[in-house]
CSV table of C-alpha atoms and ligand atoms in Angstrom, one decimal:
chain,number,residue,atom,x,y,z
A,1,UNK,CA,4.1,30.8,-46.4
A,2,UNK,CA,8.0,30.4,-45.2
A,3,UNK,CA,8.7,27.8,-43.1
A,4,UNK,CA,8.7,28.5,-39.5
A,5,UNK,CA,13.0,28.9,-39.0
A,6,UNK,CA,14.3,28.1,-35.2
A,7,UNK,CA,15.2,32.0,-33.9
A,8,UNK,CA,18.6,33.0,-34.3
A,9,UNK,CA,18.5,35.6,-31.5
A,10,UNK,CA,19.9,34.9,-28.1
A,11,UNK,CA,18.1,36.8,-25.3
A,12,UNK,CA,19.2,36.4,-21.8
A,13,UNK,CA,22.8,35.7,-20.0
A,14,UNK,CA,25.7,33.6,-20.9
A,15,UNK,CA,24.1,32.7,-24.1
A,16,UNK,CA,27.1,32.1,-26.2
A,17,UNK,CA,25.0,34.8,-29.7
A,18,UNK,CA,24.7,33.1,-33.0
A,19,UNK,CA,27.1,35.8,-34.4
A,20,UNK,CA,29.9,37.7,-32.3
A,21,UNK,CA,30.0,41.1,-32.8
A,22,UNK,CA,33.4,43.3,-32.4
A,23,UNK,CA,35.5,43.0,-29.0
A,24,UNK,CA,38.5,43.0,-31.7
A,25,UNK,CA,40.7,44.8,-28.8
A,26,UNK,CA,40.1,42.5,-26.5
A,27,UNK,CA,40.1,39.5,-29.0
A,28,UNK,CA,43.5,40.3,-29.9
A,29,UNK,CA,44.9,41.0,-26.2
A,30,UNK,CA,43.5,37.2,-25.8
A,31,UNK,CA,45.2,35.8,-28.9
A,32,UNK,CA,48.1,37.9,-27.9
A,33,UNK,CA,48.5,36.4,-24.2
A,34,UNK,CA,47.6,32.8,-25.2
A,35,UNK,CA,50.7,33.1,-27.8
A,36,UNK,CA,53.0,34.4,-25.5
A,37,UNK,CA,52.5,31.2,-22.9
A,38,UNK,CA,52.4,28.7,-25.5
A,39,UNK,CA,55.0,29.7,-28.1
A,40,UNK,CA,57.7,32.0,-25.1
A,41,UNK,CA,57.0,30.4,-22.5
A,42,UNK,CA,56.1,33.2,-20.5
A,43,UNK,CA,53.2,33.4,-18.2
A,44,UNK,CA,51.1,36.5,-19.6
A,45,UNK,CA,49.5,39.0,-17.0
A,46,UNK,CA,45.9,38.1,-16.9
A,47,UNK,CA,43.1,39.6,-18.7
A,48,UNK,CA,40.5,41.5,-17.3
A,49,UNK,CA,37.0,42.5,-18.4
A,50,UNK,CA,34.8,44.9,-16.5
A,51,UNK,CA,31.8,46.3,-17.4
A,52,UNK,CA,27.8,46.4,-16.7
A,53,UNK,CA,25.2,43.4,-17.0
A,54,UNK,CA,24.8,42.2,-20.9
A,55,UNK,CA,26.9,43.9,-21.8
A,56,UNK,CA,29.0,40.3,-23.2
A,57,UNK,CA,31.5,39.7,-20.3
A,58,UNK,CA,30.5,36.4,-20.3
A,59,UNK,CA,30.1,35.2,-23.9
A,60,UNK,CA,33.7,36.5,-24.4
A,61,UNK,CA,35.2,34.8,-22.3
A,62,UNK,CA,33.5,31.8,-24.3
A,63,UNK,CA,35.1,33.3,-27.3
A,64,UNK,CA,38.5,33.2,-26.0
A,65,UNK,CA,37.7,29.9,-24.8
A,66,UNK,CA,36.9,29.2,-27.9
A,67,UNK,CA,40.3,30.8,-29.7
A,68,UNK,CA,42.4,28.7,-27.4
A,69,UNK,CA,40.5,25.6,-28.4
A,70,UNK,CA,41.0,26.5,-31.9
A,71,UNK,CA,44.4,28.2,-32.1
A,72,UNK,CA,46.1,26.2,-29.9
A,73,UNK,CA,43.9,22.6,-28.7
A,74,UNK,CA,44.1,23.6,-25.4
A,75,UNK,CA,41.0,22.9,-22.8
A,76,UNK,CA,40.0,25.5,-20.6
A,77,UNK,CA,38.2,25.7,-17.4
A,78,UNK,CA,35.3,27.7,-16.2
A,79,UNK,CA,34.3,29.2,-12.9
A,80,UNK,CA,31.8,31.6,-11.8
A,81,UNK,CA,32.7,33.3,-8.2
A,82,UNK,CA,30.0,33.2,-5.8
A,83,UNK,CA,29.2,34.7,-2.1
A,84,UNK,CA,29.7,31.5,-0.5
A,85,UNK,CA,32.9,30.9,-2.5
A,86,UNK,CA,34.4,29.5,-5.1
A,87,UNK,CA,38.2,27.9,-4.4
A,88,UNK,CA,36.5,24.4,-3.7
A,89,UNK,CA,34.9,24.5,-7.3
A,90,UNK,CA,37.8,25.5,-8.7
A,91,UNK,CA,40.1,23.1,-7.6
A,92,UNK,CA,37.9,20.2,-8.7
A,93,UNK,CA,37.4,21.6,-12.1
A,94,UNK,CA,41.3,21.8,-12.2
A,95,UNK,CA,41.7,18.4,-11.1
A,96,UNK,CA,39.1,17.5,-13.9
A,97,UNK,CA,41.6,19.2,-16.6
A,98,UNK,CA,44.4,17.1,-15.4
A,99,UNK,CA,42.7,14.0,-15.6
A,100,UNK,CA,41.1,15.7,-19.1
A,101,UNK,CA,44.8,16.2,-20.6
A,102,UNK,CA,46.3,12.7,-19.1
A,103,UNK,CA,43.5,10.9,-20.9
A,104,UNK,CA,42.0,9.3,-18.4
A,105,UNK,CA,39.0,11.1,-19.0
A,106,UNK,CA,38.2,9.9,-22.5
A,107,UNK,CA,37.0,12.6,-24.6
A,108,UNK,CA,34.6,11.2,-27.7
A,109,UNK,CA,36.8,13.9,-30.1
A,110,UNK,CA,40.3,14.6,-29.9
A,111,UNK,CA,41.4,17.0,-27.2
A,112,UNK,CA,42.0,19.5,-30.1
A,113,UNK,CA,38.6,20.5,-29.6
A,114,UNK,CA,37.5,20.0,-25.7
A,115,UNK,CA,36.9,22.4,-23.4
A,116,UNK,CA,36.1,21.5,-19.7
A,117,UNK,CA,33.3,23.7,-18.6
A,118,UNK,CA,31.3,22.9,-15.6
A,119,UNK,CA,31.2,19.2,-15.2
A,120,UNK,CA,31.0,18.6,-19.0
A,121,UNK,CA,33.3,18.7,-21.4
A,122,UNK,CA,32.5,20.2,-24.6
A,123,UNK,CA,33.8,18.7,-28.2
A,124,UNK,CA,33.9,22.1,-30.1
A,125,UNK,CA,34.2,20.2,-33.7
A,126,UNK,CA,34.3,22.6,-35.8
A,127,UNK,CA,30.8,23.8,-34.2
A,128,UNK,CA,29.4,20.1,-34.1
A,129,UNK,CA,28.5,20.1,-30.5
A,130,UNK,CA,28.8,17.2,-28.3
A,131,UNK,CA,29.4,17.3,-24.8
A,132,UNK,CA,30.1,14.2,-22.4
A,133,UNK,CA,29.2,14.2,-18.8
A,134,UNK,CA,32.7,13.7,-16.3
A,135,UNK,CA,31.4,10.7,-13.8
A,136,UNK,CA,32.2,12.8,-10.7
A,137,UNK,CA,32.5,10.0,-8.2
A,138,UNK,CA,33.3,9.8,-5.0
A,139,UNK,CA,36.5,9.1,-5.0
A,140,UNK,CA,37.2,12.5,-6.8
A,141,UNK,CA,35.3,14.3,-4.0
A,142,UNK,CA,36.9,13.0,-1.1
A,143,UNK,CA,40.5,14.3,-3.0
A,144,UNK,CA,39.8,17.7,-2.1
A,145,UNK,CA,42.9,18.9,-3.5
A,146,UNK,CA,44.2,22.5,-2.2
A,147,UNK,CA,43.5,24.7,-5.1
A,148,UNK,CA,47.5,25.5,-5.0
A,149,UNK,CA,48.1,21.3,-5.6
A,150,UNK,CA,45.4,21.6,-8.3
A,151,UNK,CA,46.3,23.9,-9.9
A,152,UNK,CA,50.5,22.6,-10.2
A,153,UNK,CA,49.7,19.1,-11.0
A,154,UNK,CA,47.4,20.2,-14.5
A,155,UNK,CA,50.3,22.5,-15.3
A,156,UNK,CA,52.9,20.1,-14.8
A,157,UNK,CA,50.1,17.7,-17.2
A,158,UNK,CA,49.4,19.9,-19.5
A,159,UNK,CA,53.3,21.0,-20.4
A,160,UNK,CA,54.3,17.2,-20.5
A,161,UNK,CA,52.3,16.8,-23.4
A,162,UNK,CA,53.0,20.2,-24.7
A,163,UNK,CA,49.7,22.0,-24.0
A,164,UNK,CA,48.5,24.6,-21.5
A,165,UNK,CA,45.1,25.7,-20.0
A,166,UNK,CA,43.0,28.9,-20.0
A,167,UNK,CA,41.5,29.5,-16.5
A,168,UNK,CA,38.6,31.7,-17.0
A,169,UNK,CA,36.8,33.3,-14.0
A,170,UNK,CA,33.4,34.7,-13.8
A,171,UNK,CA,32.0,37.4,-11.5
A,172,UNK,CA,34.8,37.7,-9.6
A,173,UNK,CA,33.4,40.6,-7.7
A,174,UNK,CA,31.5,38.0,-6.0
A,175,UNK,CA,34.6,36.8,-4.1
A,176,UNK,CA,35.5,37.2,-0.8
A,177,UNK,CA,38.6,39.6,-0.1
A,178,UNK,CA,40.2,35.9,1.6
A,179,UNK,CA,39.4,34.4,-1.3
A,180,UNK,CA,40.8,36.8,-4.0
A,181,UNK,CA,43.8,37.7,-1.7
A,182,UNK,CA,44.4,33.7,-2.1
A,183,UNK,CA,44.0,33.4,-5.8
A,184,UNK,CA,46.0,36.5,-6.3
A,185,UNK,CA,48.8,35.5,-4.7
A,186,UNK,CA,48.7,31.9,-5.8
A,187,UNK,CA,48.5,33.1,-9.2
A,188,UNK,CA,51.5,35.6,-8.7
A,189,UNK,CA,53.5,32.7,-7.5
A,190,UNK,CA,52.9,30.9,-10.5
A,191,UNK,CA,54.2,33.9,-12.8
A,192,UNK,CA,57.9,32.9,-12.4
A,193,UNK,CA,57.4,29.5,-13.5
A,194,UNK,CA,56.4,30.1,-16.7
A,195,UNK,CA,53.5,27.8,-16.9
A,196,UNK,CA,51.5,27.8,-20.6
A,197,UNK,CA,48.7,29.7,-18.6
A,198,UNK,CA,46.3,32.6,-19.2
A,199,UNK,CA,44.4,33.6,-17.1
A,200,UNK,CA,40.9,35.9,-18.5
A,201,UNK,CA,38.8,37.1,-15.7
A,202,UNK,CA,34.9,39.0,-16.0
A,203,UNK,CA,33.2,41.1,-13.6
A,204,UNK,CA,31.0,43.8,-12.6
A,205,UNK,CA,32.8,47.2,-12.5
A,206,UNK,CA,32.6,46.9,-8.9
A,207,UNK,CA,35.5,44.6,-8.9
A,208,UNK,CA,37.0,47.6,-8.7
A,209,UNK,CA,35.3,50.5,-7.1
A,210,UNK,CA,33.9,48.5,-3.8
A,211,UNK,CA,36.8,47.9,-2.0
A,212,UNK,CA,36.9,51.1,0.0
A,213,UNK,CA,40.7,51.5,1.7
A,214,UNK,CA,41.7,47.4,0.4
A,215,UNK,CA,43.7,47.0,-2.5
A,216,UNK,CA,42.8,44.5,-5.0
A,217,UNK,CA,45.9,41.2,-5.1
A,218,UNK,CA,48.7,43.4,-7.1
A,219,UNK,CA,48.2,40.1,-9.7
A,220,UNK,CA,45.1,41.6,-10.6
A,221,UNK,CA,45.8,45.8,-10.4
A,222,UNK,CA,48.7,45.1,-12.7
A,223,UNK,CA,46.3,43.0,-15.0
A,224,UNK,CA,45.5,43.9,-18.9
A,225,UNK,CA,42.0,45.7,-17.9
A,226,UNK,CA,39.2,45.9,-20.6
A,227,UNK,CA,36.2,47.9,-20.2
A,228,UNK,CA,33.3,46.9,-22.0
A,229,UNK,CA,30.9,49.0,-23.6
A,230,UNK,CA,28.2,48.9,-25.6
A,231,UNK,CA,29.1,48.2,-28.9
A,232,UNK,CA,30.0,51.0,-31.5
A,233,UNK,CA,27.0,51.3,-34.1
A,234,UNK,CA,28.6,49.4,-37.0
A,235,UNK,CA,29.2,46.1,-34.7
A,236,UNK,CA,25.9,47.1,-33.4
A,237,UNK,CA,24.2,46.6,-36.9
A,238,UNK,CA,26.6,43.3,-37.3
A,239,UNK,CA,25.0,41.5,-34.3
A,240,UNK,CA,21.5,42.3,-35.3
A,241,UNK,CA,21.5,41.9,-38.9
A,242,UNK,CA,23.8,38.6,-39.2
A,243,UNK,CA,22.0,36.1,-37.1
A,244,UNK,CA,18.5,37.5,-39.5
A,245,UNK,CA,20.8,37.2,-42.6
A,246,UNK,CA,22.3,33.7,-41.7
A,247,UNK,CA,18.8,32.2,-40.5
A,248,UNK,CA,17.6,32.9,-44.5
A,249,UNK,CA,14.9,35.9,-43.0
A,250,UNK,CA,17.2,39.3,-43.6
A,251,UNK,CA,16.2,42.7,-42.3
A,252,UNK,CA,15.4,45.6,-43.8
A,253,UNK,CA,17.7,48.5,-43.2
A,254,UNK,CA,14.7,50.7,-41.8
A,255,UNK,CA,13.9,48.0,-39.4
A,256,UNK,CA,17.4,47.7,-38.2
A,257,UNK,CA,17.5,51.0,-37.8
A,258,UNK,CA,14.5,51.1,-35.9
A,259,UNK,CA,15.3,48.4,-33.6
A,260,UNK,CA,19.0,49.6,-32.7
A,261,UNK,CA,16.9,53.3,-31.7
A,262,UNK,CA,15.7,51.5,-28.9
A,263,UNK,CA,18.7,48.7,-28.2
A,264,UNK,CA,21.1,51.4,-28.5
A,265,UNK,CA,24.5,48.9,-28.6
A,266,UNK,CA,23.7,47.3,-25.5
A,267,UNK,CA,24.5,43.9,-26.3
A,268,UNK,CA,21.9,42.1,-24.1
A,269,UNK,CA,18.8,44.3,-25.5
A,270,UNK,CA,20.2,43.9,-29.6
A,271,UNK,CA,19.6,40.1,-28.7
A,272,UNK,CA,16.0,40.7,-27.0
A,273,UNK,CA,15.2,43.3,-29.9
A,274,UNK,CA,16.1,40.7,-32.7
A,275,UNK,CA,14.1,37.7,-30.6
A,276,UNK,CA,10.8,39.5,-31.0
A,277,UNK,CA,11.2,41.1,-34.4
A,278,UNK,CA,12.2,37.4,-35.7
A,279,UNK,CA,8.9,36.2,-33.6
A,280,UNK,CA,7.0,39.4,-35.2
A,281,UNK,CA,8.0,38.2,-38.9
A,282,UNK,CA,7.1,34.4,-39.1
A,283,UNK,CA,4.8,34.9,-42.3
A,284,UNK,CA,7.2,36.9,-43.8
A,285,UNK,CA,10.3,36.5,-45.7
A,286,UNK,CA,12.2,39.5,-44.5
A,287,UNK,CA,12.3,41.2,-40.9
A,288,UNK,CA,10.4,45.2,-42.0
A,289,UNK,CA,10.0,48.3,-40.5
A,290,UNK,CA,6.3,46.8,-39.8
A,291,UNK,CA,7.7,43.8,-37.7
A,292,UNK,CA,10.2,46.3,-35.7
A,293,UNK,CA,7.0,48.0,-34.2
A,294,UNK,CA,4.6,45.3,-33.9
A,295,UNK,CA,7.6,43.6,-32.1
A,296,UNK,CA,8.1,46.8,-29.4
A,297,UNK,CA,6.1,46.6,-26.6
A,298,UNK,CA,7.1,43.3,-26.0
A,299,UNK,CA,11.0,44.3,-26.4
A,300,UNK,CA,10.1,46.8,-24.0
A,301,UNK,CA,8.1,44.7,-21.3
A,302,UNK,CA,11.1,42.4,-21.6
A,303,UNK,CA,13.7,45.1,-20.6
A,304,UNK,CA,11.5,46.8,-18.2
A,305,UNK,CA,12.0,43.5,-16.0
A,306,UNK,CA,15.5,44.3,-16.2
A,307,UNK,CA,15.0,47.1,-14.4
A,308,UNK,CA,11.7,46.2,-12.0
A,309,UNK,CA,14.4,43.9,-10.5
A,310,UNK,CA,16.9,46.0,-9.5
A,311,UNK,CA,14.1,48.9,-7.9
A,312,UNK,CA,12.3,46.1,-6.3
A,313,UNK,CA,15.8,45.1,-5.0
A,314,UNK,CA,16.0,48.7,-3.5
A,315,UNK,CA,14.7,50.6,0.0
A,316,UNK,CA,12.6,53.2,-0.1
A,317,UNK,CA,15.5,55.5,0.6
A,318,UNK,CA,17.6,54.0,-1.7
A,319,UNK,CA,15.1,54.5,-4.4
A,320,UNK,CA,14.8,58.4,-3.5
A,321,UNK,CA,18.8,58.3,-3.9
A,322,UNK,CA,18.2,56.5,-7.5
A,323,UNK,CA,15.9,59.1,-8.3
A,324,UNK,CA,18.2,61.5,-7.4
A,325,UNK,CA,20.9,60.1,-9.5
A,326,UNK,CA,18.2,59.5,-12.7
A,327,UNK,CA,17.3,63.5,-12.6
A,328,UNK,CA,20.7,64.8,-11.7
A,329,UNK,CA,22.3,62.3,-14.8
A,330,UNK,CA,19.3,64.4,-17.0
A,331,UNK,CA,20.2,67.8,-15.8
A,332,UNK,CA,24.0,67.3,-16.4
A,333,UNK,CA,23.5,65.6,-19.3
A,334,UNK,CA,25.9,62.8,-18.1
A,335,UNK,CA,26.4,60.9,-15.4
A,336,UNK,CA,26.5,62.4,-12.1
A,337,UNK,CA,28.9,63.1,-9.2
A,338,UNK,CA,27.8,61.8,-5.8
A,339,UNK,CA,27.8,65.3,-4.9
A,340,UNK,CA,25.7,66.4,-7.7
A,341,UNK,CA,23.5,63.2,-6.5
A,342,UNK,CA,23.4,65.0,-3.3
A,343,UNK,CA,22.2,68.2,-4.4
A,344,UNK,CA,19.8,67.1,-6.2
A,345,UNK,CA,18.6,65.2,-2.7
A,346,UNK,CA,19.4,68.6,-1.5
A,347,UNK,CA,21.8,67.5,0.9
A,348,UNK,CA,25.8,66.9,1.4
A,349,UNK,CA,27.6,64.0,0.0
A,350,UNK,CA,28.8,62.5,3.2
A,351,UNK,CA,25.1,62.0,4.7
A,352,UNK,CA,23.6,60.0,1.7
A,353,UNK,CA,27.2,57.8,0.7
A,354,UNK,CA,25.5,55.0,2.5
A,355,UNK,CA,23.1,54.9,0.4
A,356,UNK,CA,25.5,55.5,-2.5
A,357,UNK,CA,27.7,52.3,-1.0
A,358,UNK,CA,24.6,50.3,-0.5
A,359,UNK,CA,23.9,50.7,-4.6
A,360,UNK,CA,27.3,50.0,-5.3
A,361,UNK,CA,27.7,46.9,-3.3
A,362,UNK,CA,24.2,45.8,-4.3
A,363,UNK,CA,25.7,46.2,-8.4
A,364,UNK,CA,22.4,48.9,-9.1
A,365,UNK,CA,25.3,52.0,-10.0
A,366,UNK,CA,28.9,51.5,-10.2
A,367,UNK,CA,31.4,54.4,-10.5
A,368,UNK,CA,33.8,55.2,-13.3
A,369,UNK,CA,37.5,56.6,-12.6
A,370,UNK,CA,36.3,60.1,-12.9
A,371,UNK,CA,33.9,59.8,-10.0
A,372,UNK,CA,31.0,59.2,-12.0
A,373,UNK,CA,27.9,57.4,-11.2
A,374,UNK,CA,26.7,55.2,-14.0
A,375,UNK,CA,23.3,52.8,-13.3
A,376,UNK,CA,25.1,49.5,-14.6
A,377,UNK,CA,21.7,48.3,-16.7
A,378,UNK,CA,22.0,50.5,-19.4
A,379,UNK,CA,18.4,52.7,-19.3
A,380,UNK,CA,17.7,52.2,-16.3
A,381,UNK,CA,17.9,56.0,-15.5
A,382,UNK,CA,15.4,57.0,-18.2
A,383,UNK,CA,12.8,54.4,-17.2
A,384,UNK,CA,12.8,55.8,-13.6
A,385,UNK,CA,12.5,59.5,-14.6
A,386,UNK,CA,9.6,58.3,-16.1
A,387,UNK,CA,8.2,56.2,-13.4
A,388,UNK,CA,4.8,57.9,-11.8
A,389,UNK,CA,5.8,59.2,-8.5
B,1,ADP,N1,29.8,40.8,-29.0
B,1,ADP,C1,28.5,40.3,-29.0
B,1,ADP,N2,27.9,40.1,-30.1
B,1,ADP,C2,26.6,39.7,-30.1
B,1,ADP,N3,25.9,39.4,-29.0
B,1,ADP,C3,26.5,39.6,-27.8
B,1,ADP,C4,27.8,40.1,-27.8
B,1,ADP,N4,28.2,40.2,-26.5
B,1,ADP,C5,27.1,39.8,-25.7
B,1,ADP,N5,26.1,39.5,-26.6
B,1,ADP,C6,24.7,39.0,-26.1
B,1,ADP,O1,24.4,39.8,-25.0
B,1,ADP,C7,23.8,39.0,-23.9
B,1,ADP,C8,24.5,39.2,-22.6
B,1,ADP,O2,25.8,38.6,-22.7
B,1,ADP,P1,26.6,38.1,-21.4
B,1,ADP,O3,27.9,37.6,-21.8
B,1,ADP,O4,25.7,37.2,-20.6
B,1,ADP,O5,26.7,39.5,-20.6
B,1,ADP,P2,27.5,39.8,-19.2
B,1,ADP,O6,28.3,38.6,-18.8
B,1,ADP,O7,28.3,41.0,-19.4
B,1,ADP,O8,26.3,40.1,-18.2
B,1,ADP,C9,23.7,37.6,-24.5
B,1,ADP,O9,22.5,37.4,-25.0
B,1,ADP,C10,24.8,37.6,-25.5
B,1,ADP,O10,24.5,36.6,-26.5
B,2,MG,MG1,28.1,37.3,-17.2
C-alpha cells in the first residue's frame, strides 16, 4: 500500500494552487508594467482583472505578487475592498511597507524575497515559507496616516533605496463610489511622478456593469482590463494533472478526461474535482477512471453549495427571474438578453430590471458588453433548470 501523500489540490478561495495554470496574457501585461516602473521610470496604467467567482482573480494577483518579489525584490501590499471600507486598511498596510523597506521592520530573509500581506510579512525563499508577524502597536494606530501621506512617504522609501511596490486590490467592487473616486484620483495624481508603482486590481465583473449613469475614476476606465475566463482545455488538463503528477500519484488520461467533463475549465471546480479524486485514490498508485466516478457525487455536493448559496441568497421573485434567465440561456443557446429574460417571464424588460439590478448588485448574474446576462458561478444555470419546481 502507498503511503498516504498530503493532497495537492486546493479547493476553495484565495488558495494560492500547487501548480498555476496559463493567464500567460495577463502574466506578461504584469511583467510588462512592473518593468516599465522599475527600469523607465514611468508609472504604468494599472492592471485590471474582472471576471466571475473561482475563476483565479485572486491567486493571480498572488502570482504577480510573486513575479515582482522575484524579478524585481520588491514587497507588495494586499487589500481586499469591503462594504464598510477599505482606505483605513490601506493606509496602514502602506505605512507597514515603508517601515518594511527602511528596515525598521526586520525581516528574518532579505527583502529580496518579502512581501507584506495582511499584517505578516511573507519570506518567499525560493518557496521556503516563513512569515513573521508586524507587532502592530499602538503607536502605529494612533498615526492614522491619510492614505495620500501613506502612500508618498513608501514611494519616496522605496525609490531611495532603488525599489518600488506593487499595490494589489481585491474586490474592488465592494468599494464605495467615495471611496473609489478617492483612490482613483489619488492614484491619477501619482501618474506624473513617476513612482516605481503598479498598481493590479481584481473584481467581480460588476466593477463594471453596476454603476448605472456614474462613471468609474477615468484611472481605472483607461486601465489595462483582463477578463478572466475559464481556462482553455490544454491549461485546463495542466492544472489538474500537475499537482497529481508532482505529488508522485499521476492520472490517467481517461480520468482526466472524465473529471474536466464535469469541471469544465472553471478554475475553482478543477481544484474541487482533483481534491476528491486524490481522496478517492489513497490505495492506489495512480488517479483512474475508477477514482474519477467514485469521487463524483461528492465533487458534485461540493459545487452544488456553490450554488444553494446564491438561491438561498435570492427572493422568491428574484428566483422566478433566475429561472427565467436559466430557460431563456437554454432556449438561445447562450446567454440571454434582459429582454429575452423578460419574455420568457412573459413580460417587458422595464417591469422586471429591478429584479435584474437586484442580481446584479447582489453579484448572482453580471452582464457582458453585449448586453448579455451571464450567472457569475459557472453552472449555475443548468443546476436550476433542473431544480424540482
Ligand atoms: N490559473 C490557475 N491554475 C490552477 N488553479 C487555479 C488557477 N486560478 C485559480 N485556481 C484555483 O481556483 C480557485 C479559486 O481561485 P481564486 O483566486 O480564489 O478565484 P477568484 O478570486 O476569482 O474568486 C482556487 O482554488 C485556486 O487555487
Ligand atoms: Mg478572489
Amino acid at each position: 500500500m502507498t503511503r498516504r501523500q498530503s493532497n495537492p489540490f486546493r479547493p476553495g478561495f484565495n488558495q494560492a494552487p500547487v501548480v498555476f495554470a496559463g493567464r500567460v496574457e495577463v502574466l506578461d501585461g504584469a511583467v510588462e508594467a512592473l518593468e516599465v516602473a522599475a527600469y523607465d521610470a514611468r508609472t504604468p496604467r494599472p492592471l485590471i482583472l474582472v471576471g466571475p467567482r473561482g475563476v483565479g482573480k485572486t491567486v493571480t494577483l498572488g502570482e504577480i505578487a510573486t513575479l515582482a518579489a522575484e524579478e524585481l525584490s520588491w514587497p507588495s501590499v494586499h487589500v481586499e475592498a469591503k462594504a464598510g471600507g477599505f482606505l483605513a486598511e490601506l493606509s496602514l498596510r502602506l505605512q507597514k511597507a515603508r517601515q518594511l523597506l527602511a528596515g525598521t521592520v526586520v525581516a528574518e530573509r532579505p527583502l529580496g524575497r518579502t512581501r507584506v500581506s495582511g499584517g505578516k510579512v511573507e519570506a518567499k525563499a525560493l518557496g521556503v515559507g516563513g512569515a513573521i508577524e508586524f507587532q502592530v502597536d499602538a503607536a502605529d494606530r494612533a498615526a492614522d496616516l491619510d492614505v495620500a501621506t501613506a502612500l508618498r512617504q513608501v514611494m519616496q522609501v522605496a525609490a531611495e533605496r532603488g525599489a518600488g511596490l506593487l499595490l494589489t486590490l481585491d474586490e474592488l467592487q465592494n468599494a464605495s463610489p467615495d471611496e473609489l473616486n478617492t483612490l482613483g484620483a489619488l492614484l491619477q495624481e501619482s501618474v506624473p511622478l513617476d513612482w516605481p508603482l503598479v498598481v493590479a486590481v481584481a473584481a467581480l465583473p460588476s466593477l463594471r456593469s453596476n454603476r448605472g449613469p456614474r462613471r468609474l475614476p477615468t484611472y481605472l476606465e483607461r486601465a489595462e482590463w483582463h477578463e478572466l475566463e475559464a481556462l482553455p482545455a490544454k491549461d485546463a488538463r495542466q492544472a489538474l494533472v500537475e499537482p497529481a503528477r508532482q505529488a508522485g500519484r499521476p492520472m490517467t488520461p481517461e480520468a482526466a478526461d472524465a473529471l474536466l467533463g464535469i469541471a469544465g475549465g472553471y478554475p475553482y471546480a478543477i481544484q474541487v474535482v482533483g481534491h476528491f479524486a486524490w481522496r478517492a485514490s489513497h490505495d492506489s498508485a495512480e488517479i483512474t477512471l475508477v477514482h474519477a466516478h467514485a469521487a463524483r457525487p461528492r465533487i458534485e455536493a461540493d459545487l452544488e453549495q456553490l450554488f444553494t448559496s446564491r438561491w438561498e441568497d435570492a427572493s422568491g421573485r428574484e428566483r422566478e427571474y433566475l429561472r427565467a434567465a436559466a430557460s431563456a440561456a437554454q432556449k438561445h443557446a447562450r446567454p440571454p438578453t434582459g429582454g429575452e429574460v423578460a419574455a420568457e417571464l412573459g413580460t417587458t424588460a422595464k417591469s422586471v430590471s429591478y429584479l435584474r439590478d437586484r442580481l446584479l448588485k447582489k453579484g448572482t448574474i453580471y452582464h457582458d458588453g453585449a448586453g448579455r446576462l451571464h450567472f457569475i458561478t459557472p453552472g449555475m444555470g443548468l443546476w436550476i433548470g433542473d431544480l424540482e419546481h
